[in-house]
Structure formats: C-alpha cells, structure tokens
PDB file of C-alpha atoms and ligand atoms in Angstrom:
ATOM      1  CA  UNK A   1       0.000   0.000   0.000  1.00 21.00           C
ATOM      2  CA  UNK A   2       1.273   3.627  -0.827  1.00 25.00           C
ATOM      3  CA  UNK A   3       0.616   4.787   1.933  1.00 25.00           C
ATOM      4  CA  UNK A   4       2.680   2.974   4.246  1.00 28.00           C
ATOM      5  CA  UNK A   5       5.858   2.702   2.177  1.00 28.00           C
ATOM      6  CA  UNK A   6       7.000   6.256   3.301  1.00 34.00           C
ATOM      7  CA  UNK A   7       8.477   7.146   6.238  1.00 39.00           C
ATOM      8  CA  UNK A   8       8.926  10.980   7.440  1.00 38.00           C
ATOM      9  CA  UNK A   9      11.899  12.087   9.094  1.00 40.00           C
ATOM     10  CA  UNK A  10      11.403  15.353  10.311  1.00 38.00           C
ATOM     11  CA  UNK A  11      15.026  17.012  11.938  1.00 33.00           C
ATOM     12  CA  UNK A  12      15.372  20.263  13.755  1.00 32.00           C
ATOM     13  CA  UNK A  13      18.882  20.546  14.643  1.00 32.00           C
ATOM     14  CA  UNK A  14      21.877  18.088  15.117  1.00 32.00           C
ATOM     15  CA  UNK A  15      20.569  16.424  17.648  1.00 40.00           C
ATOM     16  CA  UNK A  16      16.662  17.337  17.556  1.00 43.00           C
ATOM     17  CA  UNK A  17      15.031  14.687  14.947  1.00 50.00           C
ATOM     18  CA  UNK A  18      12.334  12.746  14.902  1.00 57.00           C
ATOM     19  CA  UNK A  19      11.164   9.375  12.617  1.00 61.00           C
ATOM     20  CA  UNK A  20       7.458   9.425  12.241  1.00 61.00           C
ATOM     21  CA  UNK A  21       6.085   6.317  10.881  1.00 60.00           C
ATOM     22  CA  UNK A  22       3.069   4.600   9.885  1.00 55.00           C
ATOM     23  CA  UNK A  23       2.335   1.457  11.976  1.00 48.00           C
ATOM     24  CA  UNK A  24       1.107  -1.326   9.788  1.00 49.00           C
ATOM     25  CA  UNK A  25       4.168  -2.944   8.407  1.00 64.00           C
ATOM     26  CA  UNK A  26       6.552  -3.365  10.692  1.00 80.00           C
ATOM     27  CA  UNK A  27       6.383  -6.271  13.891  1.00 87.00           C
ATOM     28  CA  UNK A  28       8.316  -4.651  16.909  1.00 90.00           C
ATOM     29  CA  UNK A  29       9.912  -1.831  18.007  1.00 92.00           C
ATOM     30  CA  UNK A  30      13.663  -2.514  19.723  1.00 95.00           C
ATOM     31  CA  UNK A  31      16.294  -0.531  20.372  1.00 95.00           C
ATOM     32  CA  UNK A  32      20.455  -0.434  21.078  1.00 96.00           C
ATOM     33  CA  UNK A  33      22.441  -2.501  18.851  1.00 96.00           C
ATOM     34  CA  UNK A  34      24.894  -5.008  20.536  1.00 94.00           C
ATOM     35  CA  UNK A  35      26.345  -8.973  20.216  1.00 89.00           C
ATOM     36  CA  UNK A  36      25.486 -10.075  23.819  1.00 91.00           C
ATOM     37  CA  UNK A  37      21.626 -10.400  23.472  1.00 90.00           C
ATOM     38  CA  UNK A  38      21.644 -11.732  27.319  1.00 93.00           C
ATOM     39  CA  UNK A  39      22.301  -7.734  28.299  1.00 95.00           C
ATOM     40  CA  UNK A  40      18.834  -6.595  28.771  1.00 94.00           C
ATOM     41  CA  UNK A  41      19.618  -2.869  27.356  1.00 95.00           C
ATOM     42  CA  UNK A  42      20.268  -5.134  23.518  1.00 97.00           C
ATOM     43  CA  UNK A  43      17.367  -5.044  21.537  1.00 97.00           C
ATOM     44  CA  UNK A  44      15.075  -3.494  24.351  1.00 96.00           C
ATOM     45  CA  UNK A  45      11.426  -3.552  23.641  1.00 96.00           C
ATOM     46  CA  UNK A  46       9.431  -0.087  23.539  1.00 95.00           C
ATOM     47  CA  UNK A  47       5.926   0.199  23.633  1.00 95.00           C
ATOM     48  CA  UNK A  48       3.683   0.643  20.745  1.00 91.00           C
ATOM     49  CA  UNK A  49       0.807   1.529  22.513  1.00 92.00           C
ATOM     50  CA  UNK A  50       0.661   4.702  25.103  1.00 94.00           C
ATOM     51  CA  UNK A  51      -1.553   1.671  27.431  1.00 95.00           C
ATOM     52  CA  UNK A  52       1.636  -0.428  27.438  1.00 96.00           C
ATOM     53  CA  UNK A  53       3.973   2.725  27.713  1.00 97.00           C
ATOM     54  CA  UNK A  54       1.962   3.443  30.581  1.00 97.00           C
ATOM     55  CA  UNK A  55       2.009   0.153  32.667  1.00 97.00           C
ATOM     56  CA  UNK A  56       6.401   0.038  31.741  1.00 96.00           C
ATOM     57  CA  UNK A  57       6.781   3.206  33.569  1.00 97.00           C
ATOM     58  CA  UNK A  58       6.765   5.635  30.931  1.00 97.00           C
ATOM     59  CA  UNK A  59       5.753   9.276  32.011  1.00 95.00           C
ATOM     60  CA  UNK A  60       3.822  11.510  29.836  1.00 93.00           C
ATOM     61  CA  UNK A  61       5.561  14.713  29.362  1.00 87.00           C
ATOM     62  CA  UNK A  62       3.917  16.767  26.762  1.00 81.00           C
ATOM     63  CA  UNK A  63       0.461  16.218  25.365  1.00 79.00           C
ATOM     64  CA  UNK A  64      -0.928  17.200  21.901  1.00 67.00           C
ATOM     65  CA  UNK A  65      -0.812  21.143  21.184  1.00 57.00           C
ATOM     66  CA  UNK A  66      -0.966  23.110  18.427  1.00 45.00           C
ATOM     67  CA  UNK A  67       2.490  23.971  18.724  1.00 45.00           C
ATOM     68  CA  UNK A  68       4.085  19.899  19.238  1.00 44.00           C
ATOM     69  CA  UNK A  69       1.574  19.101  16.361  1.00 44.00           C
ATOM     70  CA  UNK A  70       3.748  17.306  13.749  1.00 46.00           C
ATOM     71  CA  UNK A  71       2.042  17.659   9.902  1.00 42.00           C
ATOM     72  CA  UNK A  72       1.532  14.442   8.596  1.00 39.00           C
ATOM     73  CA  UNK A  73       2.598  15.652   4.638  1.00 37.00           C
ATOM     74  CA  UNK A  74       1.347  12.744   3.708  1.00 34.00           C
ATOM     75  CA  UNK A  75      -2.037  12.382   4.130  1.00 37.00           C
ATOM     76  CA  UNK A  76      -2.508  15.817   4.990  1.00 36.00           C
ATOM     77  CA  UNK A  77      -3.711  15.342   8.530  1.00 39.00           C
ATOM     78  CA  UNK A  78      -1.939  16.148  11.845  1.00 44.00           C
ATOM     79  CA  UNK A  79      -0.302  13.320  14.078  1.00 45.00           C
ATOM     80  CA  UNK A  80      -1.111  13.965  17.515  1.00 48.00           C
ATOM     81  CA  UNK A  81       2.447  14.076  19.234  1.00 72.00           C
ATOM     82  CA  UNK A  82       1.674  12.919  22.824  1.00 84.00           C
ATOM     83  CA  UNK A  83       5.051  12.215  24.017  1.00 86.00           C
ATOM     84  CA  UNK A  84       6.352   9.810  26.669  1.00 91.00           C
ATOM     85  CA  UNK A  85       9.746   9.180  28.248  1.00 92.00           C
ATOM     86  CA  UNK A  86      10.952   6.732  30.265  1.00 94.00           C
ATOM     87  CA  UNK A  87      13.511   7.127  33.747  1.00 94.00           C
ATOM     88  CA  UNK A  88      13.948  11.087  32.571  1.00 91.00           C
ATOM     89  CA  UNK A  89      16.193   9.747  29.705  1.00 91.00           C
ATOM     90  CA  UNK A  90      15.282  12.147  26.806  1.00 86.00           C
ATOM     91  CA  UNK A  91      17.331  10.113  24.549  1.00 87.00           C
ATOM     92  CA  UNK A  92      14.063   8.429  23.181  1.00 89.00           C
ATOM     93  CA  UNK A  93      10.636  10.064  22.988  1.00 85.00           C
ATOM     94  CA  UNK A  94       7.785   8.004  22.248  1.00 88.00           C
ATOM     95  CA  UNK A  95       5.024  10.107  20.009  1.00 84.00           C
ATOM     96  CA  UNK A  96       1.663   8.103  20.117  1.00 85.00           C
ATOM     97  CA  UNK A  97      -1.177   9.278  17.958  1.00 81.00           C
ATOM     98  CA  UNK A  98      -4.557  10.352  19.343  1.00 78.00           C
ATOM     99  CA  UNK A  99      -5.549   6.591  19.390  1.00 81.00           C
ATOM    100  CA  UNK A 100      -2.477   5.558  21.724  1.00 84.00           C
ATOM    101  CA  UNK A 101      -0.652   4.184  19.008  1.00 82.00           C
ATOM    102  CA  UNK A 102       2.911   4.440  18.538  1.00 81.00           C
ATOM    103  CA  UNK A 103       3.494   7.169  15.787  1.00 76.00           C
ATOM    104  CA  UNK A 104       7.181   8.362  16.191  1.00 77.00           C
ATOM    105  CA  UNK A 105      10.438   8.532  17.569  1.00 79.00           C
ATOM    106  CA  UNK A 106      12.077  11.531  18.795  1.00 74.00           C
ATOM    107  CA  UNK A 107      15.715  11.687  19.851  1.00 65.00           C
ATOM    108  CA  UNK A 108      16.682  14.707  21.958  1.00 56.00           C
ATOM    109  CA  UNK A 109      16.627  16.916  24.558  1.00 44.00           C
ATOM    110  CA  UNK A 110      12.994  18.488  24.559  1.00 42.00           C
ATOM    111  CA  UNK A 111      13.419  20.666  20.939  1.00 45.00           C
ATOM    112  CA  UNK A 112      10.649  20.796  18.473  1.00 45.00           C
ATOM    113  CA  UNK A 113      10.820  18.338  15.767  1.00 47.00           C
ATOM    114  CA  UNK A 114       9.230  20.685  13.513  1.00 46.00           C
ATOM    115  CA  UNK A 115      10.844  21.818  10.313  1.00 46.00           C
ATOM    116  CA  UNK A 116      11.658  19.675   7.018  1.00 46.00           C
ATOM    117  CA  UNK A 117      10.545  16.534   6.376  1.00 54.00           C
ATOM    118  CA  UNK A 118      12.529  13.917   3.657  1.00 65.00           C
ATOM    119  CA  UNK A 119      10.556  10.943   2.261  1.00 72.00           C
ATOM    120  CA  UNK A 120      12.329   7.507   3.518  1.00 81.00           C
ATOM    121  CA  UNK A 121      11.521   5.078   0.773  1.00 85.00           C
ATOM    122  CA  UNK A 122      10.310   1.853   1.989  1.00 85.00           C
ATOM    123  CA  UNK A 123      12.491   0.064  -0.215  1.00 89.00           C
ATOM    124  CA  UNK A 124      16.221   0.104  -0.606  1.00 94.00           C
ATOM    125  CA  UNK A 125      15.753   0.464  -4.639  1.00 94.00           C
ATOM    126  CA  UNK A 126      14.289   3.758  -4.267  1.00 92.00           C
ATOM    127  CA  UNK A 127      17.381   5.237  -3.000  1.00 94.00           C
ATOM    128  CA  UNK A 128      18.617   5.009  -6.132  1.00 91.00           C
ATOM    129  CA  UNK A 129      17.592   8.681  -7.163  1.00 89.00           C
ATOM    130  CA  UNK A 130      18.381  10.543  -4.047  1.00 91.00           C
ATOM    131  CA  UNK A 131      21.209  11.819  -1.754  1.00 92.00           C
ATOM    132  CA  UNK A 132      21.585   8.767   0.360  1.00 95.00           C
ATOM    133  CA  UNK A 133      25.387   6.973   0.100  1.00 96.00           C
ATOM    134  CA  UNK A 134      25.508   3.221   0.964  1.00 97.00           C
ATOM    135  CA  UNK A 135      27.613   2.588   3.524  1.00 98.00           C
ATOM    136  CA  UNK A 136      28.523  -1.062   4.862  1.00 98.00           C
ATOM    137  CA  UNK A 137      26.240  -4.103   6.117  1.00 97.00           C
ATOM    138  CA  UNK A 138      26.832  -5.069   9.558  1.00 95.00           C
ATOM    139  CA  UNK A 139      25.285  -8.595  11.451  1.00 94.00           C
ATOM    140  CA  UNK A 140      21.998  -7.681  13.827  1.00 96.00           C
ATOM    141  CA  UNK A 141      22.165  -3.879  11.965  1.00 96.00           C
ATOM    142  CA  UNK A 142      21.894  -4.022   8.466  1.00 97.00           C
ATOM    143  CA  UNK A 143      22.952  -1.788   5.242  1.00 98.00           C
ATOM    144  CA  UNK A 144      24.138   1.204   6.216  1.00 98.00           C
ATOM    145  CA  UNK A 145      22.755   4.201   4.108  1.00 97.00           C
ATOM    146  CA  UNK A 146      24.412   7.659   5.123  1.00 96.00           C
ATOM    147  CA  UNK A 147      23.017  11.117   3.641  1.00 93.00           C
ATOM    148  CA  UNK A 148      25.321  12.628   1.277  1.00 94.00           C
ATOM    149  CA  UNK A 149      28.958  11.433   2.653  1.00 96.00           C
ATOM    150  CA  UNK A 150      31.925  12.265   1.202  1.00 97.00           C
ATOM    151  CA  UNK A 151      35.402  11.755   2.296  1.00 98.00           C
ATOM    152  CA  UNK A 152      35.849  15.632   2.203  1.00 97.00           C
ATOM    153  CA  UNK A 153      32.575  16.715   3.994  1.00 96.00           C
ATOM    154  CA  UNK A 154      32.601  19.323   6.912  1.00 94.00           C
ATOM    155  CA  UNK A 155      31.875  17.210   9.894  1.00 92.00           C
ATOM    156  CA  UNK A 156      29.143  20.350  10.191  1.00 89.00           C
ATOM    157  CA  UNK A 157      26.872  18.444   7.156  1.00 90.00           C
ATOM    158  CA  UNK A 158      27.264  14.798   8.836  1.00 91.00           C
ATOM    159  CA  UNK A 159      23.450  13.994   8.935  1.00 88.00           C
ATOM    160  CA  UNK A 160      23.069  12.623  12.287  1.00 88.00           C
ATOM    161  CA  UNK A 161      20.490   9.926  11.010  1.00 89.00           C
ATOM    162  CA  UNK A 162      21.240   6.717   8.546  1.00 94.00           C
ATOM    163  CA  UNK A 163      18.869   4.331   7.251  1.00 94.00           C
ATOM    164  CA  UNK A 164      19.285   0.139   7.384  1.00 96.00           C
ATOM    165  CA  UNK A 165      18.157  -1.789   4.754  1.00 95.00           C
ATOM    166  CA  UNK A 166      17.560  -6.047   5.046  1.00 94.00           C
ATOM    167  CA  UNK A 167      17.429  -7.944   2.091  1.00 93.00           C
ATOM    168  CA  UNK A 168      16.325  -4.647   0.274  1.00 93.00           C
ATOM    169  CA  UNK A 169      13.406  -3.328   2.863  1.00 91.00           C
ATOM    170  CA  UNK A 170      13.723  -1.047   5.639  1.00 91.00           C
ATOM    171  CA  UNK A 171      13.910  -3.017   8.579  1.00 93.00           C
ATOM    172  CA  UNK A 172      15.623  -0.116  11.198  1.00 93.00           C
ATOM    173  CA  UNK A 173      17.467   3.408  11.040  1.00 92.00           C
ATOM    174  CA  UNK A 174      19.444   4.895  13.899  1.00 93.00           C
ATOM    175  CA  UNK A 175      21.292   8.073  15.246  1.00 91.00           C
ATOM    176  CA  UNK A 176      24.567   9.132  15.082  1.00 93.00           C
ATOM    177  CA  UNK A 177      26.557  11.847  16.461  1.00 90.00           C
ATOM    178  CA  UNK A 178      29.856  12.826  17.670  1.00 90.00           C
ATOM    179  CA  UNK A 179      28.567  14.306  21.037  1.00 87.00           C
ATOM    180  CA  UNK A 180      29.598  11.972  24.032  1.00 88.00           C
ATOM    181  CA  UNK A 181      25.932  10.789  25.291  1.00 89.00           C
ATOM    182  CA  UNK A 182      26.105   8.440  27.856  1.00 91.00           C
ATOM    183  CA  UNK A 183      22.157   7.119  27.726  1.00 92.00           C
ATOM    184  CA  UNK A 184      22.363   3.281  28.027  1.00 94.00           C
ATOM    185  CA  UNK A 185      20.251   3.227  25.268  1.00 95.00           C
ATOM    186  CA  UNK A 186      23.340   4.364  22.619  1.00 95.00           C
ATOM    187  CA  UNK A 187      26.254   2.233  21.710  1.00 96.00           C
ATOM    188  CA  UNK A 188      29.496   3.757  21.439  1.00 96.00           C
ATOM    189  CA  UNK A 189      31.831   2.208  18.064  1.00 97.00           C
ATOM    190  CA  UNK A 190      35.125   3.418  18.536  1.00 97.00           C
ATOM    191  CA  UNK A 191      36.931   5.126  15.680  1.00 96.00           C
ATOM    192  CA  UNK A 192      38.440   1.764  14.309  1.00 97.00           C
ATOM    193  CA  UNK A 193      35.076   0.402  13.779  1.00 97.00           C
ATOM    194  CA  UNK A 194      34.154   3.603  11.571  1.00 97.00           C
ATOM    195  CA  UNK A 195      34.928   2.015   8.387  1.00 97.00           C
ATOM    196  CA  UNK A 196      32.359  -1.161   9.379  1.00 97.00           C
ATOM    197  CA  UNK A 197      29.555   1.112   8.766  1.00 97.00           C
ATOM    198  CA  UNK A 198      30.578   4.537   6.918  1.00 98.00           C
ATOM    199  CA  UNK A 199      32.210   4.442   3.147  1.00 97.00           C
ATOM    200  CA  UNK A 200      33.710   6.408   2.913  1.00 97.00           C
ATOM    201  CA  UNK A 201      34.664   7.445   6.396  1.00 97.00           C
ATOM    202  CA  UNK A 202      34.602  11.226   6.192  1.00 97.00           C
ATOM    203  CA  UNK A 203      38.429  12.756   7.165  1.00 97.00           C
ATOM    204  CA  UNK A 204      36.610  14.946   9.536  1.00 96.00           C
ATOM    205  CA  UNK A 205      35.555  12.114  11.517  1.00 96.00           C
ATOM    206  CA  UNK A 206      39.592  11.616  12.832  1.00 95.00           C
ATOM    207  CA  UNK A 207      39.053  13.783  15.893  1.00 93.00           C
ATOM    208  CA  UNK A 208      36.245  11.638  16.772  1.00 95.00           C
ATOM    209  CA  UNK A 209      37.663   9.103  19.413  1.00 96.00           C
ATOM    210  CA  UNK A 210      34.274   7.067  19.105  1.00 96.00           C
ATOM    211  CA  UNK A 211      30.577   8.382  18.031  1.00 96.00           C
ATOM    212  CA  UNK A 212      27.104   7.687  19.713  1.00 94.00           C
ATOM    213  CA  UNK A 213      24.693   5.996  17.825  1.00 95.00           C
ATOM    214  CA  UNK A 214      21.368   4.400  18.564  1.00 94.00           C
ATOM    215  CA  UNK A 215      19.948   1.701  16.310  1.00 96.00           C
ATOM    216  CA  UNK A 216      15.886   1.524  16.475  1.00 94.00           C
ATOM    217  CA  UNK A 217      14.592  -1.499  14.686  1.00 95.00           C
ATOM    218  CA  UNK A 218      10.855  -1.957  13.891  1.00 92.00           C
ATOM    219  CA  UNK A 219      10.923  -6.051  14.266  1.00 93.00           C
ATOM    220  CA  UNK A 220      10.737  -8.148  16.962  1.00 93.00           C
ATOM    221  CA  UNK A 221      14.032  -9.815  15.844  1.00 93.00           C
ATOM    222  CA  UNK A 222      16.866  -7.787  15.017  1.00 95.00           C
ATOM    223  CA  UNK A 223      19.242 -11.440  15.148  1.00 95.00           C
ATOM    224  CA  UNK A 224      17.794 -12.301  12.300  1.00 94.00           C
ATOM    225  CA  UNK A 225      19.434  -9.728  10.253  1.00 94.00           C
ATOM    226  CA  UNK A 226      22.378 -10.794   8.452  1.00 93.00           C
ATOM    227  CA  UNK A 227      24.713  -9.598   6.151  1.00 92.00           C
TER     228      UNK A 227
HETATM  229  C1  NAG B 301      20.383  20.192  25.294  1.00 52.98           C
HETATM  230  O1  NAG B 301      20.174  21.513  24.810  1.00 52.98           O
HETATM  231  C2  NAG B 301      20.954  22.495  25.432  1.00 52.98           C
HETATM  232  C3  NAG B 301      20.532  23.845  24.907  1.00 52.98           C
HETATM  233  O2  NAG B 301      20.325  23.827  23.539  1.00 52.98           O
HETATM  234  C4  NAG B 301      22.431  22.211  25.165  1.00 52.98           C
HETATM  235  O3  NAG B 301      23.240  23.163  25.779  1.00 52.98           O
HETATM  236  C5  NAG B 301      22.769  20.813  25.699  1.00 52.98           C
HETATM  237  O4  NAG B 301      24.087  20.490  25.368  1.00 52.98           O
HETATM  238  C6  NAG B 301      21.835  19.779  25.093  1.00 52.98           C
HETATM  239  N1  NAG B 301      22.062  18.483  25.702  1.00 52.98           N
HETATM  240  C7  NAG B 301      22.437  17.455  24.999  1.00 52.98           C
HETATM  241  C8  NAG B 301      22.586  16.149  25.741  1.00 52.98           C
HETATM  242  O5  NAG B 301      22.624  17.502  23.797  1.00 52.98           O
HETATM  243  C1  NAG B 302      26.005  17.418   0.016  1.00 52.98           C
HETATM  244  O1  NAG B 302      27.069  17.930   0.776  1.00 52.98           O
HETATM  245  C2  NAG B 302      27.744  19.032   0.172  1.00 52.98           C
HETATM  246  C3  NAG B 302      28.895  19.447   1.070  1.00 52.98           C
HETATM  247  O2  NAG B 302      29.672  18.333   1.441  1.00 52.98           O
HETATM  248  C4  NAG B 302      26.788  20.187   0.006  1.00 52.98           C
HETATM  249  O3  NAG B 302      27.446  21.236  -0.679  1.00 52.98           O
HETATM  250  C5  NAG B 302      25.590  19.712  -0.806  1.00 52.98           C
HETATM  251  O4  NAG B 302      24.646  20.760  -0.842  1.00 52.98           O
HETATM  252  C6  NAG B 302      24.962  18.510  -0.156  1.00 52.98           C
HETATM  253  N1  NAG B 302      23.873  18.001  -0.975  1.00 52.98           N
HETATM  254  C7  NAG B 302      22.689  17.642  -0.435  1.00 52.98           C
HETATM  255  C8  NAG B 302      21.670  17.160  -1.396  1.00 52.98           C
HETATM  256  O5  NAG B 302      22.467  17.694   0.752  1.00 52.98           O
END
C-alpha cells in the first residue's frame, strides 16, 4: 500500500530529529544494537501503545498542542504528538497518535521536531535517485545508508540519522553523532570500527575518538538480520 511505504523524518537541529512512521508494516519496536543479546539494554522492547507505555513506567511529558503538532505531509492530517519518556532519559521520545498508538520517535533533549521533512523510501531500490550513500552491512544492523557522505565533507553536514536496509526493505534506522551521550540506550563504536559502517569514512571524523549511535529497529528480531 502507498501509503505505508513512506516514512517521514522530520530534523530540527543536530541532535533534535524525529522518525514518524506509519504502523502497519513493521512487527516490533527494539532498540540499542549489541552482540550479547543476554544484556537486557540489547534489543530493548518499547511500547507501541501509550496503554503499554503506561504500565512500563513511561511518564507523559507533553500532550498534543498546536504547537508539538507534527504535519503528517502525507495524508494531509496532523499526528497527535503525545510524548512519553521513560527514567527522565530524553534520549528516546515516544510520540503516540490520538488513538495511543505508537506514531514516532524523537531523539533529543525536549526541541521541536518541527521543520523539514525527507521521504524515507520503503524500499532500498528507491534510493537510487536521491542523496543517500551506501555505507557497509553489519550482522543484527543491516545496510548502512548515510546522507550525502563524502570523504571531504565538513563534519558540520554529517546527517546525524542513517537508514538500514535487510534484504532490500527497511527493517531499522538509527542516530549518530559525535557528542559523548552516555544514555544506556546508545552504543558507542570506537573510531576503528568507523569504516564497518561509513564508506567512505569522512576525514573529519579523525578527531572523533568514538561516536554515539542508537539503532531503532521496527521487528521483533533484530538477530535475524544478516549480512
Ligand atoms: C540540550 O540543549 C541544550 C541547549 O540547547 C544544550 O546546551 C545541551 O548540550 C543539550 N544536551 C544534549 C545532551 O545535547
Ligand atoms: C552534500 O554535501 C555538500 C557538502 O559536502 C553540500 O554542498 C551539498 O549541498 C549537499 N547536498 C545535499 C543534497 O544535501
């Protein structure tokens, strides 16, 4: 269906962004990327419903206003941006719709996600026509698809958002940034690991001792994703 094989990624400033997404395709929601699948913070469930965010502790911090309303492009209708976080950790913000289901992520520190919007093709063929650079498949992740890199880009134009792709559909996409977060919920791949992921690994990214990235999968089994 059409509708559903868009995603919106609406970003507000480095580290401001949101993914809004329709609901009907994908079979979890899991986040932080890592080997040992016996640490509880790898592949950690969120809730997909604000009735389940609500019994896991989640605390609702900003309700639906005209000014947190979030413009559906799409179909032209606004997505009601209730917004939960869990433990005071701002480094994920649920956004359920007005019927309690899971519409978006936020990643941030309380910013407005409103501003541009890009259309995330469903499929990894239509990235064919459009900034996105592949960048390397990884086991449990996926193939890496980085917005316009170059080896000669200003670390000022690294888009802190990448796409993953699993045998050709969008299965996840995740953060990155070279600001030290120390959430549980990010991972933290040390310089040598740069060239696992990034192609080519931008020259500006030297100073960077390690990044912070989050990987946010919508299926209930990210193992399953091989290279
Ligand atoms: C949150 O925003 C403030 C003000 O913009 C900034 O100074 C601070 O570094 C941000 N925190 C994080 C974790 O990015
Ligand atoms: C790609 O990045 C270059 C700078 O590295 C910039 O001049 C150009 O506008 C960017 N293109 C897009 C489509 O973002």
């Amino acid at each position: 269906m059409l509708l559903t094989t868009v995603l919106h990624l609406l970003c507000l400033a480095s580290l401001a962004a949101a993914f809004l997404f329709n609901r009907a395709s994908w079979d979890g929601l899991k986040v932080t990327w890592g080997m040992d699948t016996h640490n509880p913070n790898t592949f950690a469930a969120l809730p997909r419903q604000e009735s389940e965010a609500k019994q896991d502790g989640w605390t609702k911090i900003a309700d639906c206003d005209k000014r947190n309303a979030v413009v559906s492009f799409l179909r032209q209708q606004q997505v009601s941006g209730v917004r939960y976080v869990k433990d005071n950790d701002y480094s994920i913000i649920l956004l359920f719709d007005r019927n309690g289901y899971i519409a978006g992520i936020q990643c941030g520190n309380g910013t407005d996600p409103v501003s541009h919007s890009i259309h995330i093709p469903m499929r990894e063929t239509g990235l064919a026509t459009t900034s996105w650079t592949k960048g390397h498949c990884f086991a449990y992740m996926g193939m890496h698809y980085w917005h316009n890199l170059t080896a000669d880009m200003s670390c000022e134009y690294f888009f802190p958002a990448f796409l993953l792709y699993n045998k050709g559909a969008l299965t996840a996409f995740g953060w990155a940034t070279g600001l030290g977060l120390t959430s549980k919920r990010f991972e933290h791949p040390p310089h040598a690991a740069f060239s696992s992921f990034l192609n080519p690994v931008p020259l500006c990214l030297n100073q960077y001792a390690q990044l912070s990235t989050m990987h946010i999968y919508f299926t209930s089994d990210p193992t399953a994703i091989a290279c």
